[in-house]
Every structure is written in C-alpha cells, then in structure tokens.
Amino acid sequence: MQDTMMKRASELLADGTVVRVLGWKNGEFVYDPTPAVFDSAEALAQDFVYHDFCGSNLSKYLIELSRLEGKTLVFLKPCDSYSLNQLLTEHRIDREKVYIIGIPCDGKLDPDTVRSSAEGILSAVTEGDSVQVETMYGNVTLNKADCLLERCTVCKSHKVVVFDEMLGENGTVNPDSNRFDMVEKLEAMTPEERYEFWRGELSRCIRCNACRNVCPACSCEQCVFDSPTSGVSQKAAADSFEENMFHIIRAFHVAGRCTDCGECSRVCPQHIPLHLLNRKFIKDINTYYGEYQAGAEAGSRAPLVNFTMDDCEPNVIYKGGSK
Amino acid sequence: MKKVSRSSLDACFAAIAASQKLYLPVADGEKKRGAKYAPWFEGAVYSTAVNTVRSAKDFFFPQVEKMTRFKMDGKQIEVEDIRKENEDFVIFGVRACDAASFAILDSVYLSDPVDSFYQNRREHGLIMTMACGKPTETCFCSVFGIDAAEPAGDISCWMTEDTVYMQANTEKGEALLASLPMLEDAADDAAEETKAAIRQVLDKLPLKDLSTDAFGGDKLMKLFDSDKWNSLSEACLACGTCTFVCPTCQCYDIRDYDTGHGIERFRCWDSCMYSDFTLCAHGNTRTTQMQRFRQRFMHKLVYYPSNNNGTFGCVGCGRCLKSCPISMNIVKVMKTLGEGNE
Ligand code: SF4
Ligand code: SF4
Ligand code: SF4
Ligand code: SF4
C-alpha cells in the first residue's frame, strides 16, 4: 500500500493537481510515525510511510492547510473521512483545496498495548493476524486483534465517506460494531457506581489537553478554557471536581458533532477512556432522535441543531430508553 | 551495603511506612497503563516497570499548589501565609534518570531566591533509587552521562531474581537503613555482577549513540535560526503532554482563584507549548507554535546548559517519546538538528 500511495502522490504532484501531500513520516522506531507535509517526490521517497502504526487522524490539519495557496493531497482512512466530512459541514475546511485519496483500513495498532507486552521494541511487523515483534530481550509474537486501538476493535465503518479517488476497494458500514457495549454497562450501574467509575478515571487527568487539541470537533481558534479573559480559564482545576467538569463540558460541546474517531482516547497519556463520554451522547441521540452518524454526510443537520415535529419532548424524563 | 530477600521486601516497606509516608511504583490498572507512584498500602505490589508514566518530579513540584490566601475587608487586605512544614516521606524505586532530574530542578529552585515550597519538600523527602534491570528502547540516559546501573539518591538499590541490595549514599539514607531490622549485611561488591549485566544491556540500547555535539550554550544563534524548526513543529498539537510528563520541565504559572470569600493564590504547571505561556501586558512574546515548540528544545539543549556549566536539561527518560500524540520528541529534534551540524 505504501508504495502505491507514494506513486500516486508523486504523480499528482508532478501533474500539478496538488502542491503538497499530507501523510505520515517515518519515525525513530517502527511505531512512531509523525504526521507530515511533503512537497516533492524526493521528500516522499525519503520519509513517507504507511503501515499499521499510522493511526493518527490527519483531517484536522486540513483546517490550516486548506487556507494555503494550492491544493493539498490527503490520505484518509475510513474513520478520518468522517472527521473530514464533519469539518466540511462546519465550514472549517475548503473542499476545493483538498484532494482526498481514500485508503482502506483493517485496524491500526496501539503502540502502548504492543509495548506493554514487548519491552525494548526494535521492530514490529504485521503478518496476517499476528504482529511479529523483535525486542532487545528476544522475539515476541502477538495477536493483531489484541493490539488494536480501542476504536478499531469496535470499528463503526470500513467505508471512506468522502474521497476524490480510492486506493483499493472501499469497505462498508459495520452495523454490528458493538461500540456501545461499554456504555450499556455504565448505564446499568447504580448512580453511585457510575460516579465512582468516572471519578476514578477523570481524577487521573493531568490536564495536558492532548484530548482536546487532537479532537477534530474541537476546532475553536481559542478554547474558552485557554482564554485569560473568559473568566473560566482553567490552567489548573481549583479542585478535583472541576477537572471532571472540563471533560463533561467538552463532551457536551462536541455532542452531535463527535464522529467517534477515537483520537481522544488514543492520545491520552493517562489512558482515560474519554470516548465513553462521547459515545453515551451518540447513543442517546440515536435513541431519542433516530439514528444519526456525524460526518456520514457533509452538510447533514445534527439532531441537536435541527427541529422536526417528531422530536422528543425535552421536558419528558427518559429512563433506560423509555418515557 | 545491605541486602534483603525479595520475599521480605514487603516487610521492609511496611516497616518504612510505619513511621512515614512511603510511595512506590505500582501497576496503574490495566496493563497498557503502565505504572504510577502510589502510597504504600498493605498488599501493594511493587512494579518493576522500567519507568512510571508520570515522573517523580510530582513529589517536589506538584501540578497545583496553593501559595497564599487573601481576605478582603473593605480596604483591609489580610495576607495569610498557608505554608506549612511538610512531613517526612520516602519514594522508593526512582530510576536513575528521574534521580538526576532532581539536580536540574534543584539548580532552578534552590538557587537564590530559594523556592521555599520546593525546598521544604526536598528536605523532607528521602529518595531510594532502583537500578534499571530492563532498560527499554526509549531510554537514553547514558547520552547525558547518567549511569542506570549506579543510580543516585539517598539510597541506591539493585534487584536480582531473589535479592534486593541497598547502599546508603547520605546520612539520611544511612539512618533509614539502620532502622530496618530485616536487612542483613552484604559485601560491598555484592551488586557488581548485577551492575555489569545492566551495563551490557545499556550498551545495546538503540539510542545510546545519540550525539549531543551539535548542542550547548555556544550554539545558540545557529540553532535558533535553523529552518528545520518549521518541519519539526508542523504537526505539533500544542498540547502540553511532553512538558507535563517530563521530569525536568519546571515552568509554572501563578493564578488567583476567587473563592467568593477571598482570593486563593495558587501556582500550577505551565507549558511553553501553550498560547498563553509568558503572556505579558503587551501580548505574547512567542506568537507561533513553531516558536513555542522551539522554546522547549532550546531550553533543554541550549539555554539550560548555557547557564549551568554545560549540563543539559534532559535526562533521557524517554517519556516524551512514549507520550506525544504525534510522536515528535527530543530525540527526533536532536537527530534532525544535529545532522551536518556537529
Ligand atoms: S489527554 Fe488525558 S490527561 Fe490529557 S487532558 Fe485529556 S483526559 Fe486529561
Ligand atoms: S525531554 Fe523527554 S526524554 Fe528528556 S527528560 Fe524530558 S521527557 Fe525525558
Ligand atoms: S532512561 Fe536510563 S535510568 Fe531512566 S529508566 Fe531508562 S535506563 Fe533507567
Ligand atoms: S511536541 Fe507532542 S506532546 Fe509536545 S505539545 Fe507538541 S504534540 Fe503535544
């Protein structure tokens, strides 16, 4: 796949369709590629990579890149393409300035998970269903399925939803992803248990803001929590409960716009399952307003910013899915 | 040198914890979360993970700390000094890299004007280090002259299959070891074999030959003006992850919090990666992310050594390699800037 991508990117650079390519650059180790912009075939040949550790979602970078002169070529995996569509819906990206190549995906690896089973990694390659890891302390074979990013274990869709061309065959939406299983477990808890669960998770937050800054739905030029003049700027939480509020407010702010791309949970250095907050909102929206997937279609109106006569009454208390 | 069997290590912890707070690395829930420092409790299992996700600087330079309280009554302002004497505490299992980071924090916080909050914690903390039996690919402490086989601290420890050796390096450490009845005497060279084995592994680390030649106080303008900063920083999300997990990142902000009855002044970690870092009345001195990104690495590789006899402001713990969401880090910066620049 990597070679096909490089070849196609070089062609599009050569014929002037695009002036730059957004992709992934080879890292120090096998598992740490960095998103990067390439402006020539030579640059691509030198550093461009695409493999199972290229999990990062490139869509958000196009806010900046689509403001530059000329078109940018971007490679989008299925989940990344939902983010891009959502950013188009929010008028954050100029579609005319982006050339999208869709790439099929069968799951990306989580470096932290691999590392937790293989200390001292020197190389790691996927072969079919397994990951062969060479370490300083010997070789280890891991099951690929056990090393996937959380979002990939419950992939909602293998379909690239916006593209100018596809490399390889496009996939389909996966209605049986089971991505709400954990949300259901949380719903089944007593309020006290649930409170304990979230206090346990959120109290571990170091407020590095990685979750917010990586989030394609968090695209404000300046976050209210960063603005010294907002009155709610929050460089540190005054008490441990305020830390929870940051996350709950953020989840509300992205409700109906979060595509469940899973980046927040991928980047959290404390491994807090932030996606569960967002999935709860998605699940509730599905339940009360009908199935809705943010980013499935550019320009779609999210239930929370729309009105239909069938909408549920906000003052009716819903419990366990019924009135 | 003293020794204790691994099966008696728990008894050793219990004895320390009986007289003061003891912190040690334990597994942080599910496996991929790695290890964290936690207060010792009955049944706590010491994690031998090569390093904790958060660094040990948290003990001396906590993320948030209250400094003063102001009470207003008409035109009267009462300033309350809320500093209090810390209690003694012990941190067990600190790695050589983190132990070396304390010297870097000390040079900032203990030189005039002394930071009394930090000083107080330092005076009450006793550090027990653990040599690294299983260094990992992200470790590059040796590049900065740190020997993971010979960690500093008040007490240094080495662990084998069945035994833990302990060597006191300070009077404080001496006193603690003397108070632990389960310790037995060991020959002074009892840990030599373990050290040799560690050094053999250290010698195989993939980053051991990382060069620092291109860096230091005298390379300021050349590095500052390098056009490579643009591509190095292009993907940076401006989160503060790298600065918050780093044992040597030491910047803080001071803020006031209106409690409704008065003002509480606190300080909290700050990050040079943030848009409001060093915000002044006229605006910000660094207006682009490239400049903020550059600041972090210039500080560690140029400014700090320039003010501290050539000592670098990084200890090679590898945390920023593991935690950065876009996998940009000091090693990539050093390799990119170092190329053709020695
Ligand atoms: S990424 Fe994790 S630690 Fe950082 S602010 Fe978000 S939840 Fe907190
Ligand atoms: S810069 Fe990175 S490797 Fe160096 S001390 Fe900080 S976290 Fe560790
Ligand atoms: S960087 Fe060195 S001292 Fe730190 S954990 Fe790795 S081997 Fe040990
Ligand atoms: S270098 Fe990485 S960890 Fe640091 S601010 Fe940038 S994206 Fe965040």
XYZ file of C-alpha atoms and ligand atoms in Angstrom:
697
model
C 0.000 0.000 0.000
C 2.781 2.418 0.943
C 4.365 2.186 -2.498
C 1.065 2.660 -4.311
C 0.348 5.711 -2.191
C 3.748 7.236 -2.852
C 3.479 6.581 -6.558
C 0.060 8.183 -6.811
C 1.129 11.153 -4.666
C 4.178 11.736 -6.846
C 2.003 11.664 -9.984
C -0.429 14.198 -8.549
C 2.440 16.445 -7.502
C 4.013 16.128 -10.957
C 0.855 16.945 -12.922
C 0.132 19.923 -10.693
C -3.147 18.648 -9.250
C -1.727 19.209 -5.781
C 1.187 21.181 -4.398
C 1.662 19.289 -1.171
C 0.915 15.933 0.370
C -0.219 15.318 3.922
C 0.791 11.913 5.176
C 2.987 10.193 7.740
C 6.702 10.462 8.142
C 8.948 7.627 9.227
C 9.793 7.703 12.940
C 12.687 6.737 15.120
C 11.150 3.376 15.937
C 8.646 1.478 13.900
C 5.663 2.595 15.954
C 6.120 6.366 15.980
C 5.428 7.937 12.592
C 4.590 11.660 12.685
C 2.036 13.458 10.513
C 3.985 15.440 7.948
C 3.680 17.555 4.827
C 5.687 16.569 1.734
C 6.216 18.864 -1.217
C 8.162 16.715 -3.650
C 8.623 13.173 -4.882
C 12.112 13.223 -3.338
C 10.723 14.151 0.057
C 8.167 11.362 -0.247
C 10.797 8.857 -1.262
C 12.913 9.792 1.704
C 10.452 9.688 4.570
C 6.881 8.800 3.607
C 5.493 5.755 5.392
C 2.198 3.998 5.713
C 1.760 0.988 7.968
C -0.272 -0.333 10.858
C 1.036 2.267 13.295
C -0.246 5.196 11.205
C -3.243 5.618 13.473
C -3.293 9.398 13.743
C -6.196 11.165 12.062
C -4.970 13.758 9.577
C -8.244 15.595 8.996
C -7.820 18.406 11.495
C -4.566 19.588 9.906
C -6.537 20.498 6.794
C -8.118 23.457 8.573
C -4.732 25.153 8.342
C -3.545 23.539 5.146
C -6.658 24.386 3.145
C -6.004 28.043 3.860
C -2.699 27.874 1.999
C -2.154 28.500 -1.677
C -2.839 25.415 -3.830
C -4.387 22.013 -3.189
C -3.316 19.582 -0.525
C -3.447 15.847 -1.082
C -4.503 13.927 1.982
C -4.770 10.218 2.670
C -7.819 9.354 4.717
C -8.710 6.149 6.475
C -12.426 5.447 6.892
C -12.760 6.977 10.386
C -10.668 10.006 9.364
C -13.012 10.637 6.455
C -15.971 11.074 8.840
C -13.990 13.771 10.642
C -13.275 15.495 7.371
C -16.933 15.484 6.397
C -17.862 16.912 9.759
C -15.316 19.707 9.330
C -16.822 20.402 5.896
C -20.256 20.590 7.492
C -18.891 23.130 9.943
C -17.269 25.137 7.135
C -13.824 24.703 8.673
C -12.223 23.252 5.544
C -12.393 24.439 1.975
C -13.249 21.285 -0.021
C -11.878 22.843 -3.211
C -8.426 22.995 -1.654
C -8.271 19.345 -0.708
C -7.669 16.286 -2.844
C -8.682 13.187 -0.935
C -7.383 9.696 -1.517
C -9.313 7.135 0.481
C -7.385 4.208 1.882
C -8.991 1.022 3.165
C -8.148 0.063 6.724
C -8.377 -3.129 8.716
C -7.396 -1.734 12.073
C -4.458 0.201 13.460
C -2.157 -0.876 16.247
C -1.889 0.749 19.645
C 1.797 1.289 20.469
C 1.089 1.336 24.206
C -0.583 -2.051 24.041
C 2.234 -3.525 21.979
C 4.774 -2.008 24.338
C 3.038 -3.439 27.379
C 3.676 -6.939 26.012
C 7.057 -6.297 24.440
C 9.632 -4.177 26.266
C 12.571 -2.883 24.243
C 10.992 -2.917 20.785
C 13.418 -2.921 17.871
C 10.957 -3.719 15.095
C 7.363 -4.832 14.651
C 5.642 -6.041 11.511
C 2.155 -7.330 10.932
C 1.891 -10.654 9.189
C -1.709 -11.641 8.675
C -3.352 -11.887 12.070
C -0.170 -11.604 14.066
C 2.372 -8.961 14.928
C 5.983 -10.112 14.962
C 7.914 -8.011 17.427
C 11.666 -8.084 17.693
C 12.830 -6.787 21.062
C 16.103 -6.319 22.869
C 15.099 -9.238 25.046
C 14.004 -11.670 22.355
C 11.219 -12.052 19.813
C 7.537 -11.950 20.652
C 4.521 -12.863 18.549
C 1.321 -11.036 19.409
C -2.206 -11.346 18.111
C -3.011 -8.334 15.988
C -6.560 -8.357 17.352
C -5.181 -7.896 20.880
C -3.040 -4.930 19.909
C -5.586 -2.771 18.109
C -6.569 0.724 19.151
C -9.835 0.607 21.087
C -11.734 2.301 18.266
C -10.574 -0.365 15.825
C -11.849 -3.189 17.995
C -15.337 -1.722 17.553
C -14.899 -0.125 14.120
C -18.151 1.548 13.125
C -17.363 1.699 9.434
C -14.799 0.493 6.934
C -16.215 2.903 4.401
C -14.362 6.030 3.318
C -17.218 8.536 3.092
C -15.539 11.340 1.171
C -12.842 10.980 -1.464
C -11.709 12.013 -4.888
C -10.300 8.604 -5.537
C -9.984 5.330 -3.661
C -6.887 3.187 -3.493
C -8.131 -0.341 -3.252
C -11.700 -1.316 -2.604
C -13.918 0.747 -0.348
C -15.447 -1.013 2.666
C -18.900 -0.883 4.171
C -20.568 0.460 7.288
C -20.473 -2.037 10.114
C -23.812 -2.005 11.955
C -22.668 -4.706 14.375
C -19.685 -2.909 15.802
C -20.817 -3.357 19.422
C -19.329 0.013 20.144
C -21.998 0.845 22.717
C -21.433 -2.252 24.855
C -19.369 -0.479 27.461
C -21.792 2.455 27.530
C -24.549 -0.030 28.277
C -22.510 -1.450 31.098
C -22.110 2.010 32.553
C -25.818 2.697 32.154
C -26.587 -0.470 34.065
C -24.558 0.721 37.041
C -26.116 2.467 40.002
C -25.507 6.230 40.033
C -23.032 5.721 42.876
C -21.077 3.088 40.962
C -21.056 5.249 37.862
C -19.899 8.238 39.837
C -17.093 6.159 41.306
C -16.113 4.909 37.855
C -15.837 8.389 36.413
C -14.194 9.875 39.475
C -11.613 7.110 39.294
C -10.937 7.779 35.637
C -11.114 11.553 35.483
C -9.148 12.158 38.666
C -6.169 10.708 36.805
C -6.251 13.520 34.264
C -3.139 15.714 34.136
C -4.921 18.284 32.038
C -2.366 18.207 29.271
C -5.145 18.987 26.797
C -3.981 16.391 24.291
C -7.535 15.043 24.007
C -8.918 18.450 23.189
C -6.141 19.536 20.869
C -6.228 16.386 18.793
C -10.037 16.394 18.517
C -11.304 17.373 15.045
C -14.543 18.599 16.628
C -12.570 20.918 18.942
C -11.591 23.389 16.291
C -12.157 26.717 18.035
C -9.313 29.121 17.336
C -9.043 29.701 21.060
C -10.612 27.422 23.612
C -12.618 29.217 26.280
C -10.569 27.363 28.891
C -7.375 28.885 27.484
C -8.602 32.440 27.296
C -7.382 34.541 30.214
C -10.250 36.966 29.613
C -13.042 34.384 29.526
C -13.431 34.239 33.287
C -13.364 30.461 33.159
C -9.815 29.976 32.017
C -8.628 26.813 33.640
C -4.951 26.176 33.581
C -5.394 24.039 36.638
C -8.535 22.905 38.266
C -9.295 24.602 41.572
C -10.385 21.263 42.952
C -10.556 17.721 41.669
C -14.203 18.004 40.771
C -13.568 20.884 38.422
C -11.376 18.554 36.384
C -14.428 16.402 35.721
C -16.339 19.450 34.620
C -13.824 20.188 31.898
C -14.436 16.799 30.360
C -18.182 16.894 30.754
C -18.395 20.369 29.222
C -16.164 19.294 26.368
C -18.332 16.244 25.742
C -21.417 18.466 25.627
C -19.712 20.854 23.246
C -18.923 18.111 20.756
C -22.237 16.265 21.184
C -23.813 15.655 17.788
C -20.525 16.644 16.130
C -18.231 13.959 17.507
C -17.821 11.280 14.854
C -16.324 8.794 17.343
C -12.950 8.853 15.624
C -11.334 7.737 18.869
C -8.418 10.153 18.806
C -9.050 11.471 22.347
C -8.601 8.050 23.873
C -5.709 7.215 21.585
C -3.632 10.188 22.710
C -4.429 10.387 26.418
C -1.145 9.742 28.254
C -3.190 8.599 31.241
C -5.310 6.236 29.148
C -8.620 7.673 30.257
C -11.493 6.166 28.185
C -12.810 9.550 27.063
C -14.643 8.035 24.106
C -17.182 6.597 26.528
C -18.486 10.073 27.354
C -18.955 10.879 23.680
C -20.450 7.509 22.873
C -23.051 7.997 25.579
C -24.180 11.148 23.767
C -24.167 9.391 20.414
C -26.183 6.533 21.818
C -28.708 8.891 23.399
C -29.065 10.880 20.196
C -29.705 7.633 18.323
C -32.271 6.580 20.876
C -34.209 9.825 21.192
C -33.839 11.436 17.771
C -33.248 8.488 15.479
C -30.014 7.033 14.144
C -27.531 9.753 13.334
C -23.855 9.419 12.483
C -21.928 12.700 12.494
C -19.743 13.001 9.417
C -21.521 10.315 7.401
C -22.665 13.029 5.014
C -21.236 16.502 4.576
C -23.852 19.135 5.283
C -26.174 16.929 7.314
C -28.045 18.610 10.132
C -27.326 17.153 13.524
C -30.448 16.476 15.585
C -29.309 18.873 18.284
C -29.249 21.812 15.870
C -32.357 20.761 13.993
C -36.048 20.575 14.692
C -38.648 18.123 13.490
C -42.192 17.595 14.710
C -41.192 14.078 15.777
C -38.506 15.286 18.164
C -38.860 14.007 21.672
C -40.070 16.434 24.300
C -37.030 17.714 26.190
C -39.037 18.003 29.397
C -40.005 14.341 29.397
C -37.737 12.325 31.621
C -36.365 9.325 29.849
C -35.068 6.411 31.774
C -33.496 3.307 30.324
C -34.698 4.210 26.836
C -38.398 4.772 27.558
C -40.516 7.606 28.900
C 25.943 -2.497 51.699
C 22.783 -4.170 52.980
C 20.554 -6.821 51.493
C 17.100 -8.243 51.900
C 15.402 -11.152 50.183
C 12.657 -10.195 47.751
C 10.193 -12.134 49.827
C 10.964 -9.820 52.763
C 10.681 -6.656 50.688
C 7.062 -6.180 51.715
C 8.037 -6.341 55.369
C 10.649 -3.737 54.593
C 8.034 -1.470 53.011
C 5.713 -1.976 55.965
C 8.460 -1.005 58.379
C 9.222 2.198 56.476
C 5.542 3.035 56.104
C 5.013 2.600 59.829
C 6.947 5.757 60.551
C 6.434 7.897 57.450
C 4.654 8.052 54.124
C 6.125 5.670 51.568
C 5.446 5.941 47.850
C 6.332 3.285 45.309
C 5.563 2.424 41.671
C 2.553 0.140 41.275
C 0.654 -1.032 38.209
C -1.966 1.536 37.197
C -4.939 -0.705 36.483
C -4.986 -2.351 33.077
C -1.681 -3.432 31.642
C -1.178 -0.814 28.965
C -1.478 1.965 31.511
C 1.953 1.164 32.893
C 3.000 2.192 36.379
C 2.333 5.108 38.702
C 3.593 6.155 42.117
C 1.128 5.416 44.881
C 1.227 5.495 48.673
C 2.151 2.083 50.020
C -0.721 0.008 51.337
C -0.982 -3.484 52.763
C -0.691 -5.818 49.780
C 0.729 -3.221 47.353
C 2.793 -4.891 44.640
C 5.953 -3.029 43.656
C 6.006 -2.572 39.880
C 9.333 -3.217 38.216
C 8.192 -1.400 35.063
C 11.173 0.454 33.697
C 9.588 3.798 34.419
C 6.395 5.419 35.661
C 4.176 7.275 33.179
C 4.293 10.430 35.285
C 7.684 11.410 36.597
C 8.870 11.654 40.184
C 9.065 15.454 39.963
C 5.423 15.475 41.119
C 6.624 14.845 44.685
C 8.601 18.048 44.874
C 6.881 20.182 42.270
C 3.217 19.191 42.321
C 0.935 20.124 39.445
C -1.099 22.523 41.591
C -0.149 24.062 44.881
C -1.755 26.768 46.979
C 0.566 29.617 47.917
C -1.277 32.319 49.845
C -4.735 33.374 50.782
C -6.044 36.949 50.752
C -9.020 38.106 52.738
C -10.588 41.422 51.929
C -12.475 43.503 54.404
C -13.224 46.918 52.985
C -9.844 48.466 52.298
C -8.057 45.965 54.512
C -6.317 43.050 52.877
C -5.185 40.265 55.112
C -2.469 38.054 53.657
C -2.362 34.598 55.109
C 0.789 32.526 54.852
C -0.508 29.000 54.341
C 2.842 27.296 54.014
C 3.342 24.512 56.456
C 6.156 22.183 57.314
C 5.953 19.011 55.232
C 6.016 15.584 56.765
C 8.878 13.221 56.066
C 8.318 10.854 53.176
C 10.194 8.193 51.233
C 9.979 7.499 47.492
C 11.069 4.013 46.555
C 12.009 2.814 43.080
C 13.082 6.088 41.475
C 15.097 5.433 38.324
C 18.494 6.991 37.665
C 17.071 9.392 35.097
C 14.486 10.807 37.487
C 17.041 10.938 40.286
C 19.230 13.051 38.002
C 16.296 15.305 37.197
C 16.185 16.464 40.827
C 19.590 18.078 40.398
C 18.209 20.019 37.445
C 15.151 21.140 39.396
C 17.407 21.998 42.361
C 19.566 24.294 40.278
C 16.468 26.292 39.448
C 14.507 26.168 42.674
C 17.244 26.091 45.285
C 19.418 28.868 43.915
C 18.750 32.373 45.113
C 15.897 33.301 45.554
C 15.163 29.890 47.069
C 11.721 28.472 46.418
C 10.586 27.632 49.928
C 7.779 25.310 48.819
C 10.140 23.177 46.812
C 12.909 23.352 49.402
C 10.572 22.168 52.129
C 9.570 19.102 50.155
C 13.137 18.314 49.169
C 14.279 18.466 52.784
C 11.591 16.067 53.902
C 11.861 13.621 51.021
C 14.151 10.613 51.043
C 14.903 9.037 47.680
C 15.503 5.336 47.227
C 16.553 4.624 43.655
C 16.460 1.344 41.778
C 18.974 0.359 39.111
C 17.315 -0.487 35.785
C 17.338 -4.211 35.174
C 15.478 -3.909 31.904
C 16.039 -0.596 30.130
C 13.836 -0.082 27.118
C 14.291 1.237 23.591
C 13.231 4.765 24.521
C 15.889 5.071 27.254
C 18.869 7.314 26.524
C 20.040 8.463 29.954
C 23.621 7.462 29.165
C 23.738 10.152 26.474
C 23.638 12.675 29.331
C 26.207 10.859 31.426
C 23.688 9.135 33.687
C 24.521 5.573 34.696
C 21.366 3.495 35.105
C 23.456 0.818 36.829
C 24.557 3.293 39.512
C 21.537 5.453 40.314
C 21.962 8.376 42.723
C 19.612 9.185 45.625
C 19.855 8.807 49.399
C 19.822 5.034 48.983
C 20.597 3.102 45.782
C 19.088 -0.337 45.229
C 19.799 -3.240 42.923
C 17.474 -6.123 42.352
C 18.267 -9.704 41.366
C 15.995 -12.717 40.995
C 15.803 -13.179 44.750
C 17.589 -10.323 46.499
C 17.498 -6.543 46.819
C 20.791 -4.839 47.660
C 20.736 -1.412 49.277
C 23.544 1.087 49.544
C 23.175 4.304 51.549
C 24.739 7.373 49.971
C 23.768 10.004 52.543
C 23.406 10.223 56.322
C 19.664 10.277 55.934
C 19.813 7.087 53.909
C 22.214 5.519 56.410
C 19.774 6.224 59.235
C 16.824 4.726 57.395
C 18.676 1.526 56.548
C 19.854 1.226 60.152
C 16.241 1.346 61.308
C 15.202 -1.670 59.248
C 15.802 -4.873 61.225
C 15.114 -7.227 58.320
C 18.199 -6.026 56.440
C 21.328 -8.124 56.527
C 24.887 -7.067 55.840
C 26.240 -7.722 52.379
C 29.709 -7.424 50.895
C 30.458 -4.008 49.405
C 30.826 -5.504 45.945
C 27.720 -7.722 46.168
C 25.885 -5.821 43.425
C 28.797 -5.714 40.966
C 27.517 -8.619 38.904
C 24.101 -7.007 38.563
C 25.680 -3.721 37.552
C 27.766 -5.418 34.900
C 24.695 -7.137 33.484
C 22.828 -3.819 33.335
C 25.727 -2.111 31.591
C 25.732 -4.845 28.986
C 22.114 -4.093 28.167
C 22.696 -0.329 28.242
C 25.375 -0.850 25.659
C 22.818 -2.353 23.290
C 20.232 0.426 23.555
C 19.302 1.792 20.128
C 19.649 5.435 21.239
C 22.927 5.089 23.098
C 24.924 6.830 20.368
C 22.693 9.873 20.113
C 25.065 12.785 19.736
C 24.913 15.977 21.808
C 27.787 17.571 19.877
C 25.583 19.996 17.997
C 24.118 21.408 21.208
C 25.181 23.520 24.155
C 25.263 27.176 25.171
C 27.696 28.220 22.457
C 25.477 27.015 19.592
C 22.678 29.462 20.285
C 22.209 31.524 17.136
C 22.931 28.753 14.705
C 20.281 26.526 16.246
C 17.788 29.295 16.921
C 17.848 30.345 13.276
C 17.694 26.848 11.812
C 14.939 26.468 9.231
C 14.387 22.892 10.370
C 12.158 24.050 13.237
C 9.324 24.593 10.780
C 9.073 20.994 9.664
C 9.857 19.665 13.133
C 6.974 21.599 14.654
C 4.456 21.432 11.806
C 2.378 18.619 13.296
C 2.645 19.717 16.946
C -0.789 19.949 18.533
C 0.312 22.422 21.198
C -0.911 20.118 23.906
C 1.315 20.119 26.951
C 1.786 16.386 27.234
C 5.537 16.412 26.661
C 6.072 19.119 29.269
C 3.790 17.567 31.866
C 5.317 14.089 31.749
C 8.871 15.443 31.589
C 10.834 15.193 34.849
C 12.847 18.321 34.099
C 10.182 20.671 32.738
C 9.865 23.157 35.534
C 7.770 26.135 34.387
C 4.758 27.265 36.326
C 2.121 29.938 36.252
C 0.682 31.791 39.238
C -3.033 32.388 39.242
C -5.648 33.802 41.579
C -8.853 31.994 42.320
C -11.832 33.908 43.626
C -13.412 31.724 46.275
C -16.262 34.146 46.857
C -14.866 34.975 50.295
C -11.420 35.982 49.205
C -8.633 35.082 46.869
C -6.595 31.932 46.822
C -3.325 32.265 45.005
C -2.001 29.061 43.539
C 0.636 28.007 41.132
C 0.301 25.288 38.560
C 2.401 23.667 35.901
C 2.651 25.720 32.767
C 3.788 24.653 29.337
C 5.840 26.603 26.833
C 3.685 24.849 24.231
C 0.644 26.884 25.341
C -0.567 30.073 23.681
C -0.771 31.964 26.987
C 2.691 30.958 28.217
C 4.578 34.051 29.447
C 1.686 36.224 28.353
C 2.530 39.839 29.219
C 0.537 43.049 29.141
C 1.709 43.755 25.601
C 0.775 40.292 24.342
C 2.806 37.170 23.839
C 6.491 37.012 23.044
C 6.075 33.811 21.049
C 3.233 34.141 18.624
C 3.538 30.953 16.586
C 3.592 27.296 17.535
C 6.974 26.938 15.855
C 8.402 29.486 18.308
C 6.798 27.770 21.287
C 7.976 24.369 20.148
C 11.481 25.718 19.604
C 11.491 27.169 23.112
C 11.046 23.772 24.733
C 14.011 22.215 22.985
C 16.237 25.294 23.033
C 15.686 25.454 26.783
C 16.826 21.874 27.311
C 19.628 21.804 24.786
C 20.978 25.353 24.731
C 19.699 27.812 27.351
C 19.902 25.494 30.338
C 23.424 24.235 29.561
C 24.478 27.785 28.873
C 23.520 28.776 32.441
C 24.616 25.546 34.098
C 28.146 24.720 33.019
C 27.128 22.682 30.044
C 24.705 20.335 31.820
C 21.800 19.533 29.535
C 18.218 19.965 30.693
C 17.137 16.486 29.599
C 17.853 13.243 31.431
C 16.883 10.888 28.612
C 13.987 9.229 30.432
C 12.121 8.724 27.151
C 8.713 9.836 28.455
C 8.165 12.378 25.699
C 8.938 9.617 23.192
C 6.163 7.494 24.577
C 3.509 10.103 25.257
C 3.497 12.637 22.422
C 0.270 12.184 20.421
C 2.093 12.838 17.167
C 5.346 11.127 18.129
C 7.523 14.198 17.922
C 10.173 14.338 20.606
C 13.602 15.448 21.730
C 15.369 12.546 20.011
C 13.900 13.422 16.620
C 14.753 17.065 17.248
C 18.341 16.259 18.175
C 18.847 13.971 15.206
C 17.330 16.418 12.736
C 19.160 19.481 14.017
C 22.359 17.571 14.630
C 22.635 16.354 11.060
C 25.594 18.035 9.433
C 25.830 20.433 12.374
C 28.395 18.845 14.678
S -5.435 13.753 27.197
Fe -5.947 12.666 29.081
S -4.631 13.577 30.667
Fe -4.619 14.973 28.908
S -6.251 16.467 29.348
Fe -7.170 14.834 28.121
S -8.004 13.380 29.613
Fe -6.560 14.704 30.695
S 12.798 15.932 27.317
Fe 11.801 13.923 27.122
S 13.453 12.427 27.423
Fe 14.221 14.410 28.139
S 13.811 14.409 30.346
Fe 12.053 15.381 29.347
S 10.562 13.740 28.979
Fe 12.540 12.782 29.448
S 16.394 6.317 30.956
Fe 18.043 5.199 31.984
S 17.653 5.488 34.161
Fe 15.779 6.064 33.086
S 14.553 4.220 33.077
Fe 15.722 4.181 31.180
S 17.619 3.041 31.625
Fe 16.631 3.601 33.568
S 5.507 18.010 20.936
Fe 3.892 16.467 21.100
S 3.390 16.350 23.289
Fe 4.542 18.243 22.952
S 2.982 19.829 22.633
Fe 3.559 19.074 20.592
S 2.088 17.429 20.159
Fe 1.957 17.838 22.361
